[in-house]
Amino acid sequence: MKMESNSHKLSRPLQGIIVPMVTPLLDRDTLDVTGLERLVEHIIAGGVHGLFILGTTGEAPSLSYRLRYEIIQHVCDRVKGRIPVLVGITDTSFVESVKIAGKAEDAGADAVVLAPPYYFPAGQSELLEYLNHLTHELSLPLFLYNMPTYTKLVYEPETIRAAAEYPGIVGIKDSSGNMVYFRQLQTLLKDRPDFSLLMGREELLAEAILLGGHGSVCGGANLVPELYVELYNAARLKDLPQVEVLHRKVMELSNAIYKVGRYESSLLKGLKCALSCIGICSDFLAEPFHRFRRAEHEVIEKYVSELGIAKPGKSD
Amino acid sequence: MKMESNSHKLSRPLQGIIVPMVTPLLDRDTLDVTGLERLVEHIIAGGVHGLFILGTTGEAPSLSYRLRYEIIQHVCDRVKGRIPVLVGITDTSFVESVKIAGKAEDAGADAVVLAPPYYFPAGQSELLEYLNHLTHELSLPLFLYNMPTYTKLVYEPETIRAAAEYPGIVGIKDSSGNMVYFRQLQTLLKDRPDFSLLMGREELLAEAILLGGHGSVCGGANLVPELYVELYNAARLKDLPQVEVLHRKVMELSNAIYKVGRYESSLLKGLKCALSCIGICSDFLAEPFHRFRRAEHEVIEKYVSELGIAKPGKSD
Amino acid sequence: MKMESNSHKLSRPLQGIIVPMVTPLLDRDTLDVTGLERLVEHIIAGGVHGLFILGTTGEAPSLSYRLRYEIIQHVCDRVKGRIPVLVGITDTSFVESVKIAGKAEDAGADAVVLAPPYYFPAGQSELLEYLNHLTHELSLPLFLYNMPTYTKLVYEPETIRAAAEYPGIVGIKDSSGNMVYFRQLQTLLKDRPDFSLLMGREELLAEAILLGGHGSVCGGANLVPELYVELYNAARLKDLPQVEVLHRKVMELSNAIYKVGRYESSLLKGLKCALSCIGICSDFLAEPFHRFRRAEHEVIEKYVSELGIAKPGKSD
Amino acid sequence: MKMESNSHKLSRPLQGIIVPMVTPLLDRDTLDVTGLERLVEHIIAGGVHGLFILGTTGEAPSLSYRLRYEIIQHVCDRVKGRIPVLVGITDTSFVESVKIAGKAEDAGADAVVLAPPYYFPAGQSELLEYLNHLTHELSLPLFLYNMPTYTKLVYEPETIRAAAEYPGIVGIKDSSGNMVYFRQLQTLLKDRPDFSLLMGREELLAEAILLGGHGSVCGGANLVPELYVELYNAARLKDLPQVEVLHRKVMELSNAIYKVGRYESSLLKGLKCALSCIGICSDFLAEPFHRFRRAEHEVIEKYVSELGIAKPGKSD
């Protein structure tokens, strides 16, 4: 019954701006519930087309399972079907992935998202067998998630092509930044217009959509969701002058907010820091990371102001 | 009180042959209990100096937490303090690592073992801060575990040097195969004879011990524990002719049993396959892997016979 | 005087389709002179905007210096200023790079192109110092060349930003496939409209140009130069329907011709093989590669026919 | 005739301490001839068993070919057959490798040394074919050189096993630091006692020899050749107490001299700097590197003094 009520929401292919939600935390195992609710409302108010919780931006691998289940429940309860909710189930343990997927289904989520298991380096044929086994255990539709920077294991294009034939696998989110890969997927899947090709790097949202991608998963849409929605719409309408203006804004935000500090984690830290600057949620990060300290915080604060990122409730 | 009763067992530094136990499985979430008990007895009968469960060879990242807890309890109950039990607590989630450590302590294990969190790429200073936080939450002694092939994150020598000052961090197991790294650690820690330097690659057991290492974690000791114990003893006694003979046997086993099949997982598959050939336990592997199919199984069977690896209870 | 006569040709920024010419060979140290001349005429007839010799596609690192000098002379003599000629001077030896650049200048080439030295892993500050020293030894304008797959050393965006201030450095060719990197360069260099941003992967030509790139270096333009020129023109004119049609053709060629065989070198082998199929030049490759053997040759032949790639002189 | 006179020198297998000679430079294309001669005498006086010029430590890839030929001639003239001279011929161009080998032969060198071509990523079967072609063009014996840090291409153990059957291929120098690899080679080549297994990392010299390796290529032997010779002799004689004392000295030198500065090039810079501190030769490095500046120079000077590294001609 739950499935029925949801099933109308997840269009095939899924299109538009999907927000990989950060996880507001008070400490390493305590949800910032007020921050979470404020964030959900802020994002939905921006007109986005879906919410992706427990992804990389959501720090899922750093969280306890108890906390992950709590987040699933809270978010689904809060969203109440206004937009589709996708839940990350990536795990090194098959059994735990299935268990999270069960919680997602129970809470009323709309789909699950899976990067390759990231400890043992599976071969491509093993990866395909793994997906085959997994689809037999899932009820919700499944999006694949290519994230080689962190998983060190690529879903090769031919693996995706084969997996697209498995029941329940409905799309892929590519966060590799390798645009040749994305274009190869499009070519290989040209006979599958229902298979959703989502760009996982917001800097490439514009071009992904202009040349046939279906949507984009944009971390910055936690902060300024309407910017990405507008850019998506302009790209869909092939309004190139407008695309250029908005794409430039996306790049400015990226080159400022995500480039503070010296580690690869600067995107995540910058995003949470900026969200705290505009009063949405705590900037606490779970281990192995920590929030920006004063010096970096001040740089982010300056950028937030310069970029005109407004507190929610105020016009921008 | 439990700690007291155990504390006599874990010598400083820990020395000798530690067996990274494979996890006998009937299916992806069911323990092969009989196989496990047979394996524990087989290993202890071989005269080894410790058991390391839930490591890479134990497929820990592929197992559910429920199953991991079950294994901790079963093994500790079975070993009954005859040899020290070390428990892998490596996890991307700090909270889950602490939770496994708590189960290990409750079951009467002697120490825990931790590779770096392996999804997000922490910087070395973040890694050190993470270890600092973690030691405050642990009661059992902690061994670091350098395993860059799978975690893609190295504990840099200077990080280990600094971490060795944290209370409760008592040693490192290095599975990198990079012997220059191991020698650098020895040099950096020469004023800390109590800090255990364990070689994680059995092919390097002989030389690690000959030039000052304390012990070795040998996957092959699941199969023929006495071989590694004898080699360890010969190396400790600087009996070079004997070392050469036994080292050659170790290399022969490694170049046969661990080299079948085309993926990096061939060590794990070969080991489980060989254990099933001599009637110890099932060769089932959890996803993303699978047991060897017939062709590879036959090759392993042939090697087991050629190498004279005998069924337990029979003389070799 | 030579410089003067050339200086009108190399516009700032350089724009359009630049062809990374393959090197027709009879054997490892013998130029296929007839093939080379046919190829040059074929390419120029396609309306391209420049020729890049001695790049990766030209197998430069595999060729003797004697042969490289011969190629420079032959090509410049044949082109006779009809289009700009860029010459690859990438080398692990500073002195040899300068020497090739001298030959290029003497022969009347228009610019030189340089990837980072690719044996010793220089740090970014060392790389910048190296570029600083080099620009003092060069007379011709210099394009940087980002090719991390082969050099394993990236010109970091900040390094490029700094190098763009050195006299004589006039642009960059990015062959990483990492489109986020390309967009970051654009953002960092937005105040330098004269600095040429060239896309080194033909699969990304369309989007590079649509959103502000200046040109593209397309291996496939050895084979069907007019396809890439038409796509470039459509993208410049923001004619999206036409862009989509032509981009699809580019992807089809790429997914066919460059994907035969099992090694990373399949692009180079496929390209030379296809050129020999349409009668332009020999498909000999210098060590460490070799031409496709019969099975792969037949697959390429089939693709050439299916894609309608015509022999020069015949209409397609 | 030249070959004849040399052939007695190169024992099969080649054994002992081989010195990868640094290249004393006055500037990027000018040999420090006086320094070179002093260095050659210093090394030979230390009792080493061979000299390896134009390797990684010799900065060969950074030097012009003219300079490389000059070095070959100078060194061979100076050594006058007192010890075997090995010459690096690693190159991305097959033709240039053959040409350097010809110069080596003409000058009276005893063998050549070859790492895989390091720009294009050859497959293992291509690498084997490349070696096959190359052996047909060489007169001098050939050592393979495994140096994945810089070439990014490993000679897989099975490739070495196959290549060991080619006429003229007489050994391998392994600089990977991966001791499991070295032990695997020994096992695969146990029926070929004439095939020389040389350890390319001085930190592993002791254990390589203790368990059956034939020799070691030690950068530090530019500085204190007798230390490595003594350690080699102690290891050959299985004099473990003496091995331990000398191995500790080798590690102390390595952990001091090679660890200054922040880049991977610190070994090369530290070595040249230390050589200049004891008055042997200039510390100039060719691009892309540069000599240590004052701060690092002072650190090296301090270490040289603390380690008691004496000027040649003075007792230590």
Short mmCIF file of C-alpha atoms in Angstrom, two decimals, chain A residues 40-311:
data_model
loop_
_atom_site.label_atom_id
_atom_site.label_comp_id
_atom_site.label_asym_id
_atom_site.label_seq_id
_atom_site.Cartn_x
_atom_site.Cartn_y
_atom_site.Cartn_z
CA VAL A 40 14.38 19.81 4.45
CA GLU A 41 11.98 22.75 4.25
CA HIS A 42 14.65 25.02 2.77
CA ILE A 43 15.41 22.48 0.07
CA ILE A 44 11.80 21.72 -0.80
CA ALA A 45 11.02 25.44 -0.92
CA GLY A 46 13.71 25.71 -3.58
CA GLY A 47 11.64 23.63 -5.96
CA VAL A 48 13.90 20.62 -6.29
CA HIS A 49 12.80 17.30 -7.75
CA GLY A 50 14.14 14.86 -5.18
CA LEU A 51 16.11 14.31 -2.02
CA PHE A 52 18.99 11.86 -1.70
CA ILE A 53 19.86 11.04 1.88
CA LEU A 54 22.74 8.95 3.23
CA GLY A 55 25.05 9.58 0.31
CA THR A 56 28.63 10.79 0.41
CA THR A 57 27.52 14.35 1.14
CA GLY A 58 25.33 12.90 3.89
CA GLU A 59 28.43 11.31 5.48
CA ALA A 60 26.60 7.98 5.55
CA PRO A 61 29.71 5.79 5.88
CA SER A 62 30.72 7.74 9.00
CA LEU A 63 27.39 7.28 10.77
CA SER A 64 26.14 4.47 12.98
CA TYR A 65 23.40 2.31 11.55
CA ARG A 66 21.09 3.37 14.36
CA LEU A 67 21.56 6.97 13.29
CA ARG A 68 21.09 6.13 9.63
CA TYR A 69 17.74 4.50 10.41
CA GLU A 70 16.72 7.51 12.47
CA ILE A 71 17.54 9.82 9.57
CA ILE A 72 15.54 7.74 7.11
CA GLN A 73 12.50 7.87 9.37
CA HIS A 74 12.77 11.56 10.17
CA VAL A 75 13.24 12.65 6.61
CA CYS A 76 10.46 10.51 5.19
CA ASP A 77 8.11 11.68 7.94
CA ARG A 78 8.98 15.29 7.26
CA VAL A 79 8.88 15.15 3.48
CA LYS A 80 5.54 13.33 3.49
CA GLY A 81 5.71 12.48 -0.15
CA ARG A 82 6.11 16.05 -1.39
CA ILE A 83 9.17 14.97 -3.37
CA PRO A 84 10.78 11.58 -3.94
CA VAL A 85 13.23 10.44 -1.29
CA LEU A 86 16.21 8.33 -2.37
CA VAL A 87 18.21 6.50 0.29
CA GLY A 88 21.87 5.49 0.07
CA ILE A 89 22.40 1.81 0.88
CA THR A 90 26.05 1.54 -0.13
CA ASP A 91 27.87 -0.80 2.21
CA THR A 92 30.69 -3.29 2.22
CA SER A 93 28.22 -5.81 3.65
CA PHE A 94 25.49 -7.13 1.37
CA VAL A 95 23.31 -7.94 4.36
CA GLU A 96 23.54 -4.42 5.79
CA SER A 97 22.69 -2.91 2.40
CA VAL A 98 19.55 -5.02 2.26
CA LYS A 99 18.67 -4.05 5.83
CA ILE A 100 18.96 -0.32 5.14
CA ALA A 101 16.86 -0.80 2.02
CA GLY A 102 14.21 -2.46 4.18
CA LYS A 103 14.16 0.49 6.55
CA ALA A 104 13.87 2.82 3.58
CA GLU A 105 10.93 0.93 2.23
CA ASP A 106 9.22 0.79 5.61
CA ALA A 107 9.61 4.53 6.05
CA GLY A 108 8.09 5.23 2.66
CA ALA A 109 11.14 6.17 0.66
CA ASP A 110 10.97 5.97 -3.12
CA ALA A 111 14.26 4.47 -4.23
CA VAL A 112 17.67 3.35 -3.06
CA VAL A 113 21.14 4.26 -4.31
CA LEU A 114 24.19 2.00 -4.34
CA ALA A 115 27.89 2.56 -4.99
CA PRO A 116 30.07 -0.56 -5.33
CA PRO A 117 31.16 -2.21 -2.08
CA TYR A 118 34.36 -0.35 -1.29
CA TYR A 119 36.70 -2.48 0.76
CA PHE A 120 37.36 -5.58 -1.31
CA PRO A 121 38.18 -4.84 -4.94
CA ALA A 122 35.61 -6.86 -6.85
CA GLY A 123 36.13 -7.65 -10.51
CA GLN A 124 33.50 -6.40 -12.96
CA SER A 125 31.92 -9.83 -13.35
CA GLU A 126 31.76 -10.16 -9.57
CA LEU A 127 30.21 -6.73 -9.38
CA LEU A 128 27.56 -7.75 -11.86
CA GLU A 129 26.81 -10.94 -9.94
CA TYR A 130 26.59 -8.90 -6.75
CA LEU A 131 24.04 -6.58 -8.39
CA ASN A 132 22.13 -9.55 -9.63
CA HIS A 133 21.90 -11.03 -6.14
CA LEU A 134 21.01 -7.69 -4.65
CA THR A 135 18.14 -6.88 -6.97
CA HIS A 136 16.50 -10.09 -5.81
CA GLU A 137 16.43 -8.74 -2.26
CA LEU A 138 15.15 -5.23 -2.99
CA SER A 139 11.63 -3.92 -3.41
CA LEU A 140 12.44 -0.31 -4.17
CA PRO A 141 13.95 0.85 -7.47
CA LEU A 142 17.74 1.03 -7.45
CA PHE A 143 20.06 3.73 -8.77
CA LEU A 144 23.71 2.85 -9.29
CA TYR A 145 26.24 5.37 -8.05
CA ASN A 146 29.64 5.75 -9.69
CA MET A 147 32.03 7.34 -7.21
CA PRO A 148 35.55 6.10 -7.97
CA THR A 149 37.32 8.75 -5.88
CA TYR A 150 36.01 7.12 -2.73
CA THR A 151 35.12 3.54 -3.71
CA LYS A 152 38.17 3.06 -5.98
CA LEU A 153 36.01 0.76 -8.03
CA VAL A 154 34.37 1.96 -11.23
CA TYR A 155 31.17 0.53 -12.65
CA GLU A 156 32.58 0.04 -16.14
CA PRO A 157 30.21 1.22 -18.92
CA GLU A 158 29.64 -2.35 -20.08
CA THR A 159 28.76 -3.39 -16.53
CA ILE A 160 26.15 -0.64 -16.36
CA ARG A 161 24.80 -1.63 -19.74
CA ALA A 162 24.32 -5.19 -18.52
CA ALA A 163 22.94 -4.17 -15.12
CA ALA A 164 20.37 -1.92 -16.79
CA GLU A 165 18.62 -5.12 -17.86
CA TYR A 166 18.15 -6.29 -14.27
CA PRO A 167 14.67 -5.62 -12.90
CA GLY A 168 14.56 -2.65 -10.60
CA ILE A 169 17.77 -0.93 -11.71
CA VAL A 170 16.49 2.39 -13.00
CA GLY A 171 19.41 4.76 -13.39
CA ILE A 172 22.90 5.89 -12.51
CA LYS A 173 24.40 8.84 -10.73
CA ASP A 174 27.91 9.50 -12.01
CA SER A 175 30.16 11.50 -9.70
CA SER A 176 33.43 10.68 -11.42
CA GLY A 177 33.76 14.05 -13.15
CA ASN A 178 34.92 12.04 -16.16
CA MET A 179 32.59 13.40 -18.79
CA VAL A 180 33.79 11.02 -21.48
CA TYR A 181 32.46 8.22 -19.26
CA PHE A 182 29.09 9.97 -18.96
CA ARG A 183 28.83 10.43 -22.73
CA GLN A 184 29.77 6.78 -23.28
CA LEU A 185 26.96 5.73 -20.95
CA GLN A 186 24.53 7.84 -22.93
CA THR A 187 25.64 6.21 -26.16
CA LEU A 188 25.45 2.71 -24.73
CA LEU A 189 22.00 3.36 -23.27
CA LYS A 190 20.48 5.29 -26.14
CA ASP A 191 17.81 2.62 -26.55
CA ARG A 192 16.82 2.98 -22.90
CA PRO A 193 15.23 6.43 -22.54
CA ASP A 194 13.69 5.28 -19.25
CA PHE A 195 17.12 4.71 -17.65
CA SER A 196 18.00 7.82 -15.71
CA LEU A 197 21.43 9.37 -16.27
CA LEU A 198 22.16 11.73 -13.41
CA MET A 199 25.23 13.94 -13.21
CA GLY A 200 26.78 13.86 -9.76
CA ARG A 201 28.97 16.96 -10.14
CA GLU A 202 27.11 20.25 -10.08
CA GLU A 203 29.83 21.95 -12.14
CA LEU A 204 28.71 19.76 -15.04
CA LEU A 205 24.97 20.06 -14.54
CA ALA A 206 24.53 22.52 -17.40
CA GLU A 207 26.28 20.52 -20.07
CA ALA A 208 24.92 17.20 -18.83
CA ILE A 209 21.36 18.42 -19.38
CA LEU A 210 22.05 20.37 -22.60
CA LEU A 211 23.23 17.20 -24.31
CA GLY A 212 20.72 14.69 -23.04
CA GLY A 213 21.31 13.93 -19.35
CA HIS A 214 18.21 13.63 -17.18
CA GLY A 215 19.16 15.41 -14.02
CA SER A 216 21.83 16.28 -11.55
CA VAL A 217 22.68 15.59 -7.95
CA CYS A 218 23.98 18.91 -6.61
CA GLY A 219 25.50 19.34 -3.17
CA GLY A 220 25.20 23.10 -3.46
CA ALA A 221 21.44 22.71 -3.63
CA ASN A 222 21.50 22.20 0.13
CA LEU A 223 22.49 25.84 0.27
CA VAL A 224 20.82 27.56 -2.71
CA PRO A 225 18.44 25.00 -4.21
CA GLU A 226 16.73 27.49 -6.50
CA LEU A 227 19.99 28.28 -8.34
CA TYR A 228 20.33 24.70 -9.52
CA VAL A 229 16.64 24.37 -10.32
CA GLU A 230 16.78 27.49 -12.47
CA LEU A 231 19.86 26.27 -14.25
CA TYR A 232 18.26 22.89 -14.83
CA ASN A 233 15.19 24.56 -16.29
CA ALA A 234 17.23 26.86 -18.52
CA ALA A 235 19.23 23.89 -19.80
CA ARG A 236 16.05 21.89 -20.46
CA LEU A 237 14.66 24.81 -22.44
CA LYS A 238 17.98 25.19 -24.31
CA ASP A 239 18.06 28.82 -23.19
CA LEU A 240 21.79 29.16 -23.68
CA PRO A 241 22.25 32.79 -22.58
CA GLN A 242 20.48 32.04 -19.32
CA VAL A 243 22.44 28.79 -18.93
CA GLU A 244 25.69 30.73 -19.24
CA VAL A 245 24.73 33.23 -16.57
CA LEU A 246 23.62 30.58 -14.08
CA HIS A 247 26.46 28.17 -14.85
CA ARG A 248 28.87 30.96 -14.03
CA LYS A 249 27.21 31.38 -10.64
CA VAL A 250 27.47 27.66 -9.97
CA MET A 251 31.18 27.76 -10.79
CA GLU A 252 31.74 30.77 -8.55
CA LEU A 253 30.12 29.03 -5.62
CA SER A 254 32.12 25.87 -6.30
CA ASN A 255 35.45 27.69 -6.66
CA ALA A 256 34.82 29.53 -3.39
CA ILE A 257 32.91 27.37 -0.91
CA TYR A 258 34.46 24.01 -1.86
CA LYS A 259 38.08 25.09 -2.06
CA VAL A 260 38.90 26.17 1.48
CA GLY A 261 41.29 24.02 3.49
CA ARG A 262 43.85 21.61 2.19
CA TYR A 263 42.13 18.25 2.10
CA GLU A 264 39.80 16.47 -0.33
CA SER A 265 37.10 16.83 2.29
CA SER A 266 36.92 20.58 1.70
CA LEU A 267 33.62 20.26 -0.21
CA LEU A 268 31.84 18.63 2.70
CA LYS A 269 33.35 20.92 5.30
CA GLY A 270 32.67 24.04 3.26
CA LEU A 271 29.08 23.09 2.62
CA LYS A 272 28.28 22.39 6.26
CA CYS A 273 30.10 25.51 7.33
CA ALA A 274 28.14 27.67 4.88
CA LEU A 275 24.86 26.11 6.02
CA SER A 276 25.69 27.04 9.59
CA CYS A 277 26.59 30.59 8.45
CA ILE A 278 23.07 31.08 7.12
CA GLY A 279 21.53 29.59 10.25
CA ILE A 280 20.23 26.32 8.87
CA CYS A 281 22.07 23.69 10.83
CA SER A 282 25.12 22.77 12.86
CA ASP A 283 28.44 22.38 11.06
CA PHE A 284 29.51 19.37 13.11
CA LEU A 285 31.14 16.58 11.05
CA ALA A 286 31.54 12.98 12.10
CA GLU A 287 35.00 11.41 12.32
CA PRO A 288 37.33 11.09 10.48
CA PHE A 289 36.57 14.74 9.73
CA HIS A 290 35.97 17.76 11.89
CA ARG A 291 34.30 21.10 11.28
CA PHE A 292 36.33 24.00 9.97
CA ARG A 293 38.20 25.85 12.69
CA ARG A 294 38.05 29.62 13.05
CA ALA A 295 40.35 30.65 10.18
CA GLU A 296 38.57 28.61 7.55
CA HIS A 297 35.18 29.47 9.04
CA GLU A 298 35.87 33.15 8.51
CA VAL A 299 36.84 32.60 4.89
CA ILE A 300 33.61 30.71 4.26
CA GLU A 301 31.62 33.42 6.02
CA LYS A 302 33.14 36.01 3.73
CA TYR A 303 32.34 33.97 0.63
CA VAL A 304 28.75 33.39 1.77
CA SER A 305 28.35 37.12 2.08
CA GLU A 306 30.07 37.94 -1.23
CA LEU A 307 28.04 35.37 -3.12
CA GLY A 308 24.85 36.79 -1.63
CA ILE A 309 23.74 33.49 -0.13
CA ALA A 310 20.82 34.60 1.99
CA LYS A 311 19.34 33.14 5.14
#
